[in-house]
XYZ file of C-alpha atoms in Angstrom:
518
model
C 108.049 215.496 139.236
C 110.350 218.014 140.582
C 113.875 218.632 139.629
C 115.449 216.429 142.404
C 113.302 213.794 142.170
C 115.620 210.285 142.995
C 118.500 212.286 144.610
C 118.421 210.220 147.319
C 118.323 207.030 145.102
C 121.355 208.218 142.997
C 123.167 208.950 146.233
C 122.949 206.272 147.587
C 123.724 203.932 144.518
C 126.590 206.404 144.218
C 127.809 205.781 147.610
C 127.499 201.958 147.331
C 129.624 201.935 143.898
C 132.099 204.223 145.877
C 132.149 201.609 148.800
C 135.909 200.543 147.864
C 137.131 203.741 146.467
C 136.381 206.077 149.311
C 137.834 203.789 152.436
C 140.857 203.116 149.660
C 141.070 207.347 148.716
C 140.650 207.623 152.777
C 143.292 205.714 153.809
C 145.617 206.902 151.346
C 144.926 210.798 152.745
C 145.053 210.233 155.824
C 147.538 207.518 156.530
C 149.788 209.258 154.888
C 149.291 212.783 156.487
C 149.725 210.987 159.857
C 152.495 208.920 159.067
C 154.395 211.924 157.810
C 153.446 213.651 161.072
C 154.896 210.837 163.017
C 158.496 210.783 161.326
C 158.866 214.807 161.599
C 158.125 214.432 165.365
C 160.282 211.282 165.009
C 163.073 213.026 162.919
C 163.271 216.518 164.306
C 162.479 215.973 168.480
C 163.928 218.728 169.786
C 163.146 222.581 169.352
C 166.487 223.341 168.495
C 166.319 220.575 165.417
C 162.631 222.282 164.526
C 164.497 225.376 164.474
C 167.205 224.398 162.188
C 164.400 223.290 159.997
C 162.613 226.006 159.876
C 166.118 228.132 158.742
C 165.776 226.035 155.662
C 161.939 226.561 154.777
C 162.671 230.483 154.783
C 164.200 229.694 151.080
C 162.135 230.746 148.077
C 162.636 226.772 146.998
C 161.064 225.704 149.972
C 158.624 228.244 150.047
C 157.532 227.136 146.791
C 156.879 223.688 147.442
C 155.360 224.250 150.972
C 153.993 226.961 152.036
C 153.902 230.984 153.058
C 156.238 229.625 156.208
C 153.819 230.377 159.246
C 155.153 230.324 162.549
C 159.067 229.566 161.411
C 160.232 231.954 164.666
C 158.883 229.394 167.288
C 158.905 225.876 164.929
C 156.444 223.810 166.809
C 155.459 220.410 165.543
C 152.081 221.624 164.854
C 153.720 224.306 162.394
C 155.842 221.786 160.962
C 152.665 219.906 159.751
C 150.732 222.564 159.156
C 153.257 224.230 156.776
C 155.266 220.957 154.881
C 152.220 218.342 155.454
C 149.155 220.349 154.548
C 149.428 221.747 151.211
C 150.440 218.092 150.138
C 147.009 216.678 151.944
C 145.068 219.366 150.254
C 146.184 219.108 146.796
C 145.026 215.157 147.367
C 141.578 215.914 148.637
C 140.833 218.123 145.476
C 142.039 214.774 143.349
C 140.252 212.788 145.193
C 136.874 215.010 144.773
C 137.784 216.131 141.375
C 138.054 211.876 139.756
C 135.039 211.131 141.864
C 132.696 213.993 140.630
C 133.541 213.361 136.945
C 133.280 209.552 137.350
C 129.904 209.647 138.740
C 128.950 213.136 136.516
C 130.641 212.857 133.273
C 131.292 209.369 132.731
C 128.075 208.562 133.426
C 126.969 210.275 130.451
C 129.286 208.899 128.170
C 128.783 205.215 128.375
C 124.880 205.992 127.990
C 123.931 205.280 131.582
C 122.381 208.040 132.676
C 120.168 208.242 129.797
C 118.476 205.490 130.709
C 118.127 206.490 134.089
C 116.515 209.570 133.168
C 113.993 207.031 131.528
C 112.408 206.581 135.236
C 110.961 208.996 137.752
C 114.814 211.035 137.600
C 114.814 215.183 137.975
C 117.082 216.642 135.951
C 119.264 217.374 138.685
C 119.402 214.441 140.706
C 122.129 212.935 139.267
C 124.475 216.392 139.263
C 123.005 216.897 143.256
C 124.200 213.266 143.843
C 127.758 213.307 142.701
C 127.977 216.127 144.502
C 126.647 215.021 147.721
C 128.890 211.265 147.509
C 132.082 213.440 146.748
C 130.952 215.900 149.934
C 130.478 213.051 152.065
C 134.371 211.282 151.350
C 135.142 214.743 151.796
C 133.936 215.068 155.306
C 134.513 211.527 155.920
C 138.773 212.527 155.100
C 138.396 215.683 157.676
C 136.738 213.935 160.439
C 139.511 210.979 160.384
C 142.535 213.496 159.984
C 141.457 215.373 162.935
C 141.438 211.774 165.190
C 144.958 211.057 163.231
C 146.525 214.271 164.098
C 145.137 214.078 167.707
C 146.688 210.650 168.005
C 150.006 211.676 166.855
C 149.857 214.380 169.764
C 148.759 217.661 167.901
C 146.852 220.343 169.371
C 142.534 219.442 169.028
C 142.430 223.383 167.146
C 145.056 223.409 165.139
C 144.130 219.812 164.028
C 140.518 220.909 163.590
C 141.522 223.906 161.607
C 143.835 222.104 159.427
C 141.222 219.487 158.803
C 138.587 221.832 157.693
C 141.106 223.898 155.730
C 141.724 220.480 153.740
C 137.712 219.796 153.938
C 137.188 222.944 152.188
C 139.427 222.728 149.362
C 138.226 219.266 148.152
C 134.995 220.830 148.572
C 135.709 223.490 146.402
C 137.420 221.333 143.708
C 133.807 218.928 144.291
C 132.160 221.932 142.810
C 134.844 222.551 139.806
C 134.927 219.081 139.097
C 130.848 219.376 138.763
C 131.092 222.350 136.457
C 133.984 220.829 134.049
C 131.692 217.385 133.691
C 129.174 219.897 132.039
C 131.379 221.659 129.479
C 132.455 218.368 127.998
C 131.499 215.473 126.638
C 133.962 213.416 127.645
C 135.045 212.046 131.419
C 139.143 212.055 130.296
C 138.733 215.957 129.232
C 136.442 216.814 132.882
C 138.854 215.321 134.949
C 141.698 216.647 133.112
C 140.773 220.063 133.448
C 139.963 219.628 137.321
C 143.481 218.196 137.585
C 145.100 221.217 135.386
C 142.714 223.702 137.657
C 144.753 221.978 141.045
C 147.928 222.606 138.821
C 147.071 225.868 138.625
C 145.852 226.652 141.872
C 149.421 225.398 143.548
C 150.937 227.468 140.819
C 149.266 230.897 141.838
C 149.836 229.620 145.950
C 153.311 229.499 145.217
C 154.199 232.285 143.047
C 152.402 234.218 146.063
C 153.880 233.025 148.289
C 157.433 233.981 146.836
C 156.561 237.180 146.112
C 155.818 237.406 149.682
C 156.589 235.731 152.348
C 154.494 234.686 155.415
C 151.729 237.007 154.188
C 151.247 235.829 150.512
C 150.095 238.305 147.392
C 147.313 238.645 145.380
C 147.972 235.354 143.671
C 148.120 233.514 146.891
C 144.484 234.810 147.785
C 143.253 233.522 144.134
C 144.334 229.979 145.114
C 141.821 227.719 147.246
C 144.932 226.522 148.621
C 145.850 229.748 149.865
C 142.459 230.632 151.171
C 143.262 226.663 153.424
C 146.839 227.739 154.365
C 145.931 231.296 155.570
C 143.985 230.053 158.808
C 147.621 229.288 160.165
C 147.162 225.974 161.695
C 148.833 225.436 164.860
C 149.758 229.062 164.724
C 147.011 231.426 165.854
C 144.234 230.017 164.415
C 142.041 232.420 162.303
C 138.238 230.951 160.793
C 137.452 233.589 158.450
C 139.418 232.287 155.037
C 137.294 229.485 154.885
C 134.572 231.249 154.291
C 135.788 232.212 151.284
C 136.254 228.470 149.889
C 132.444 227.336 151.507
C 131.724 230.603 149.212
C 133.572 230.025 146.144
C 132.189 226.546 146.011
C 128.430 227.141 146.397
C 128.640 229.846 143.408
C 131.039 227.112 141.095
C 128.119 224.665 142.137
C 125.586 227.114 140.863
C 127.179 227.629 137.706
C 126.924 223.925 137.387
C 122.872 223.706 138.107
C 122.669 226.482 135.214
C 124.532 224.557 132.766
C 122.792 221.296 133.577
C 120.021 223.343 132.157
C 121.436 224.563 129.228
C 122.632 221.083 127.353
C 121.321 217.860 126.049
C 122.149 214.713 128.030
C 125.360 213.007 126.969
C 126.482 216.472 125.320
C 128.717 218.978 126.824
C 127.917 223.041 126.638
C 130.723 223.630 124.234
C 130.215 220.810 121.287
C 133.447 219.175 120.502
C 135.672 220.275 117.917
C 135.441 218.646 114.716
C 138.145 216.706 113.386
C 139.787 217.022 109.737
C 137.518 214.875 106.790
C 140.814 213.045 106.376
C 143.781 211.857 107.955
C 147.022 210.709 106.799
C 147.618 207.202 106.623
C 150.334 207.373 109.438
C 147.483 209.154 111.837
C 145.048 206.038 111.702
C 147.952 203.649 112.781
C 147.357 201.905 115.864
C 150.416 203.341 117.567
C 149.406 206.451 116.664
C 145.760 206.310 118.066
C 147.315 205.046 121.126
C 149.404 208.118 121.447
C 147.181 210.341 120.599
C 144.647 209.155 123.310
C 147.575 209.286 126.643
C 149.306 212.514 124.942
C 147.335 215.148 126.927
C 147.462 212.797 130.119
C 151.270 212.356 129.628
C 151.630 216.045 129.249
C 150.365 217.031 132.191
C 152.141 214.765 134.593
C 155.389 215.475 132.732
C 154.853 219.497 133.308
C 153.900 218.697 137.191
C 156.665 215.967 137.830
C 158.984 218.502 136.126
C 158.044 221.704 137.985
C 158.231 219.676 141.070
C 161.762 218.638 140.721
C 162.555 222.449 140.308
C 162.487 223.231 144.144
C 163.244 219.474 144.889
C 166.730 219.853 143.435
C 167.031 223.526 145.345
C 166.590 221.512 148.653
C 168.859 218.552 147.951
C 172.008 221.189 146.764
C 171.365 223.594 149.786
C 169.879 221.696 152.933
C 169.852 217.969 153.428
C 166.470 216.827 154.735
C 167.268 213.382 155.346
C 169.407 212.218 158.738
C 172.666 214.485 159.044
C 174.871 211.217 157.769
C 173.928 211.762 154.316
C 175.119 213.271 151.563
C 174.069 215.646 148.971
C 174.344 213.074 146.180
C 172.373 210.685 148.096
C 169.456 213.468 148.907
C 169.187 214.166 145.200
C 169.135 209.994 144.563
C 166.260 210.319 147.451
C 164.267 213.289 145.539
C 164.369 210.886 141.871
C 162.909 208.231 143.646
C 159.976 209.776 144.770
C 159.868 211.672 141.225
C 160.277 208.102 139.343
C 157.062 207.470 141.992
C 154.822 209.891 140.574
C 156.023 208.654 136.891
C 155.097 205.115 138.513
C 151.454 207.183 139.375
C 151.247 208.273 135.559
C 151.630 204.669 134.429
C 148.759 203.559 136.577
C 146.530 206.328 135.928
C 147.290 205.690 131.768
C 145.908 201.955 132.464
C 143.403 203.506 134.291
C 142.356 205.355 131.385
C 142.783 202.722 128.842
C 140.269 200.501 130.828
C 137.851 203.012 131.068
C 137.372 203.306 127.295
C 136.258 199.771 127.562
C 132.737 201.243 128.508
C 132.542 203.234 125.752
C 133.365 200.280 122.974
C 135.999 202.248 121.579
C 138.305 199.218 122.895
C 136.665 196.776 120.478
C 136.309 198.745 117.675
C 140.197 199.732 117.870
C 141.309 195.888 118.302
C 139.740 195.097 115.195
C 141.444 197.667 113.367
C 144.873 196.626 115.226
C 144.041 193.245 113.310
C 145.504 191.376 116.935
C 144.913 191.933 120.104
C 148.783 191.542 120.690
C 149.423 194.431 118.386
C 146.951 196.710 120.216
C 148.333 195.585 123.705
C 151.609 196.219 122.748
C 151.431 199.218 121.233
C 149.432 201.223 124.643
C 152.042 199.772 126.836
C 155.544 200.769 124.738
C 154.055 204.045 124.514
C 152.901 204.286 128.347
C 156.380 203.054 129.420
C 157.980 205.724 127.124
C 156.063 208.460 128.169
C 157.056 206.945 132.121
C 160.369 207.197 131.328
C 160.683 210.534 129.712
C 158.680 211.791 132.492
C 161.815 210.348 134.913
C 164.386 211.616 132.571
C 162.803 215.106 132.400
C 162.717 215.214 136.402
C 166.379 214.396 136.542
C 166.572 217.031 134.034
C 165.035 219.726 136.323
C 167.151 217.964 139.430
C 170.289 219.048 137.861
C 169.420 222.574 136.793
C 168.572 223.936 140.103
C 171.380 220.912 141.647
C 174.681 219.167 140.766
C 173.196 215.912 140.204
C 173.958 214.487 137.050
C 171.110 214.315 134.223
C 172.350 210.542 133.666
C 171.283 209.790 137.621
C 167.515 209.377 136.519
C 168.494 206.275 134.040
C 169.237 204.449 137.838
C 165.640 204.523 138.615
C 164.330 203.730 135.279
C 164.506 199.748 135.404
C 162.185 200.025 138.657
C 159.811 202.088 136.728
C 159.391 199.848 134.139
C 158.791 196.948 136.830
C 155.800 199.225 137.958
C 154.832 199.579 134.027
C 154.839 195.565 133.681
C 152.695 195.333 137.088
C 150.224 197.477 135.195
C 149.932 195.664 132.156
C 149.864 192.636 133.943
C 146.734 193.616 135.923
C 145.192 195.442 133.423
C 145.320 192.219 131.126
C 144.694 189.899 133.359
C 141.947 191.045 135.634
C 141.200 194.567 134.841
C 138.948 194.918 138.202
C 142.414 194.828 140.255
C 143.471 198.137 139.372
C 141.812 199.990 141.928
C 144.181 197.642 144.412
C 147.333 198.954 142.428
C 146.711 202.410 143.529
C 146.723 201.159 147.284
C 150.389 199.638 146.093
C 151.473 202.919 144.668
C 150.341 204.178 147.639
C 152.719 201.406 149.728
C 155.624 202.594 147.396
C 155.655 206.258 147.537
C 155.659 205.812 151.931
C 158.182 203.414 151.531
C 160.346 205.844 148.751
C 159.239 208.862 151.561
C 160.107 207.849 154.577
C 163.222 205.662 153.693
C 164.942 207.290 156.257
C 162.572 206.898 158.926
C 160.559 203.557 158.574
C 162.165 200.201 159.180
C 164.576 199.448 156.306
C 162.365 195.815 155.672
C 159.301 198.248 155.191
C 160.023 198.460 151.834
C 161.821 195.353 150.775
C 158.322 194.918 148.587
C 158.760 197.995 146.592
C 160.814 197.702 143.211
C 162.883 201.490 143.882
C 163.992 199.412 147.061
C 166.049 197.342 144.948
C 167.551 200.026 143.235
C 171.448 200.268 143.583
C 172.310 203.810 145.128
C 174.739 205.509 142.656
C 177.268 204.719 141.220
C 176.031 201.403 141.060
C 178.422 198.686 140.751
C 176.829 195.598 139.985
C 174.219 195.154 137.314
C 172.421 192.488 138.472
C 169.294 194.415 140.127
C 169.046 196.520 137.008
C 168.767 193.545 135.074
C 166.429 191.191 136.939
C 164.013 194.272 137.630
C 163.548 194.488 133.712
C 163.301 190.666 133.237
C 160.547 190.826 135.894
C 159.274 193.913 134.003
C 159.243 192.077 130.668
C 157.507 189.024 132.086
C 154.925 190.423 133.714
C 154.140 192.361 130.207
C 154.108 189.099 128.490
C 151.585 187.798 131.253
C 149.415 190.692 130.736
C 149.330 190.145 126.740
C 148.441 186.380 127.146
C 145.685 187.179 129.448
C 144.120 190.311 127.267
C 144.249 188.097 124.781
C 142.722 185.287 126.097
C 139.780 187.800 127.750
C 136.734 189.303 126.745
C 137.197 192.803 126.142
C 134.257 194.817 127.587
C 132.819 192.027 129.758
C 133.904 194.017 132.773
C 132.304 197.001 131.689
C 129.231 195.197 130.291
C 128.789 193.430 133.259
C 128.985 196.869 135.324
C 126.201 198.560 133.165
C 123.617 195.120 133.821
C 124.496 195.558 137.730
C 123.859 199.233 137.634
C 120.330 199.006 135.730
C 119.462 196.166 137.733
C 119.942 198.570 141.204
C 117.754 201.191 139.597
């Protein structure tokens, strides 16, 4: 039996259980890069609009949160993607490759699945070489259908096909990290959360390069895979050669991963966890407290991100109004917490993502019975997922009004919408934990809608909660109110039905289905 024996097996059960979550991931990617394609060549028509635009991406702010700024002294459309549509593209390619690689890698491990695969005709590396070549393959499958996107929305065929394989190559790159991090740890939450800190990082050292100069980028800019993407200047004059240097960086990250595989037991990591004290104060084995202490790191991270995005965000709304010429700079800065309440929206989900995951591992049944009610437990994950939400809203208004003159108090308008997107997902995590997949694709529908506001048809979003959000300063208190009675009774519906459910049947199920395929 070689080492690879049953790749081809594990692929293609791995594509099969990927069969929603790749069209879904897909979708998301590209729909959005096209649709925000669409409203620039919708929103700025003319060169002499372009131009104007491209005055106010020559700010360190905008910089920042874009790009190096290729191309700003002739502002095609094509450069206009290429420099305020790509980087956002890229950075969800690698988070698409980075959740899928540590799913199929990591997780694997830790419910016990993959050692009893290994029981059968399995080489040791089959299952590493077949998360790998499912996360490759949505990876290609994302390029291919963003070069037809940005050919239908009237791009150049090069600079679409060199944008496309610039965002190709970083989720391919992040494919390989994500590989790597599943074999340092034991456990999936840690391996994706350091593949989502390493994308952190990476826009980090893009845009500190980037700053420190302009339309050429530093050192730090050419230690980012993002950087390496952005340097073929799409739509600009084209140049191959960067990519090399992802296709590069990710066959010698994969590598690393193949030599660790052989340097660890199955279901351990390389580096063996770190042991916890003998004993813990009665306060730490509360069931609040376990709660919190399982979506701190998670809540963290999203905080730090949603925060050092609404840095530059708040630059932009105080100096140069992106929306339609009508509107204000109050209004812009109401338009930038929206989408920042969005990604707190994003946090919630993920957090009930998480929380169902540990279903597999039995941790969920074992920590009921010490919550002595499944109420108790319920409660206590949600209260602490919709606090976290909300300081992660408060602390973007926060940043909004140190780089702005928006008021801190101009986040608590947004809040009763966010907790309307909390009770959603502890109504479908209670109810039928299977749906939450589908929430993403909502999340999805509400960040467009909170996006392109300005552009889309103002019934697009009449389904989103942030629609229904009075503009400041609000004057009735009506919406505010009947978003948090909604909130509140779609938390009560998700308590009756996790109540009323079997906890781990989902999971249990899943494990029978998979063993049954093999």
């Amino acid at each position: 039996m070689s080492r690879l024996s049953g790749t081809g097996v594990l692929t293609e059960l791995a594509v099969r259980t990927d069969r929603v979550r790749i069209p879904v991931w897909t979708v998301a990617i590209v729909g959005l890069t096209v649709l925000v394609a669409w409203s620039c060549s919708t929103t700025y028509p003319t060169a002499v609009a372009r131009q104007a635009r491209a005055g106010l991406l020559s700010s360190p702010a905008a910089t920042a949160l874009a790009g190096p700024g290729y191309g700003l002294d002739h502002y095609t459309l094509g450069a206009m993607v290429a420099n305020e549509v790509a980087g956002m593209t890229m950075v969800a390619a690698a988070v698409m490759s980075v959740l899928l690689v540590a799913r199929h890698l990591r997780a694997e491990e830790e419910c016990g699945r993959l050692e009893l695969v290994h029981t059968g005709v399995v080489g040791r590396y089959a299952n590493l070489t077949a998360g790998l070549i499912s996360a490759a393959l949505a990876n290609v499958f994302v390029g291919l259908l963003l070069v037809i996107g940005l050919l239908a929305v009237g791009l150049p065929p090069v600079g679409s096909l060199t944008m496309s394989a610039g965002v190709l190559v970083v989720g391919l790159v992040f494919t390989a990290f994500s590989a790597l991090a599943s074999q340092l740890t034991e456990h999936a939450r840690t391996a994706s959360g350091a593949g989502i800190a390493a994308i952190g990082v990476a826009v980090a050292l893009r845009a500190v390069g980037d700053v420190r100069h302009e339309h050429s980028g530093s050192l730090l800019t050419w230690v980012s895979p993002l950087g390496w993407s952005q340097a073929t200047r799409a739509y600009v004059d084209e140049r191959w050669w960067p990519l090399l240097i992802g296709l590069a960086a990710s066959m010698v990250i994969a590598a690393c991963a193949y030599a660790a595989v052989d340097r660890r037991d199955v279901g351990s990591g390389l580096f063996p966890p770190r042991r916890g004290h003998a004993r813990a104060a009665p306060s730490r084995a509360a069931i609040a407290a376990l709660a919190a202490r399982g979506l701190q790191a998670q809540a963290l991270v999203w905080g730090l991100g949603v925060f050092a995005l609404s840095l530059p965000l708040g630059i932009l709304g105080q100096h140069g109004k992106v929306l339609p010429a009508r509107t204000t700079v109050d209004e812009v800065s109401a338009h930038h917490l929206v989408i920042l309440a969005g990604l707190a929206a994003a946090y919630a989900v993920a957090a009930f993502t998480s929380v169902s995951a540990q279903e597999s591992t039995g941790t969920t049944d074992e920590a009921v019975a010490a919550a002595g009610s499944r109420t108790r437990w319920f409660a206590s994950h949600v209260l602490i997922i919709a606090g976290a939400a909300a300081t992660i809203t408060l602390a973007a208004g926060i940043g909004s009004s140190l780089t702005s003159a928006a008021p801190i108090g101009a986040a608590l308008n947004v809040v009763p919408a966010l907790f309307l997107m909390v009770g959603l997902g502890a109504a479908v995590y209670g109810l039928v934990p299977r749906a939450l997949p589908l929430l993403w694709s909502y999340l999805g529908y509400v960040l467009v809608a909170a996006l392109f506001t300005h552009v889309l048809p103002e019934r697009f979003g009449v389904l989103s909660p942030f629609h229904h959000t009075p503009k400041p300063p609000a004057e009735s208190l009506l919406p505010p109110f009947v978003l948090l009675v909604s909130a509140t009774v779609l938390v009560l519906a998700g308590a009756a039905g996790f109540r009323h459910r079997d906890v781990g049947r989902r999971q249990l199920h899943t494990r029978y289905r998979h063993q049954a395929q093999l």
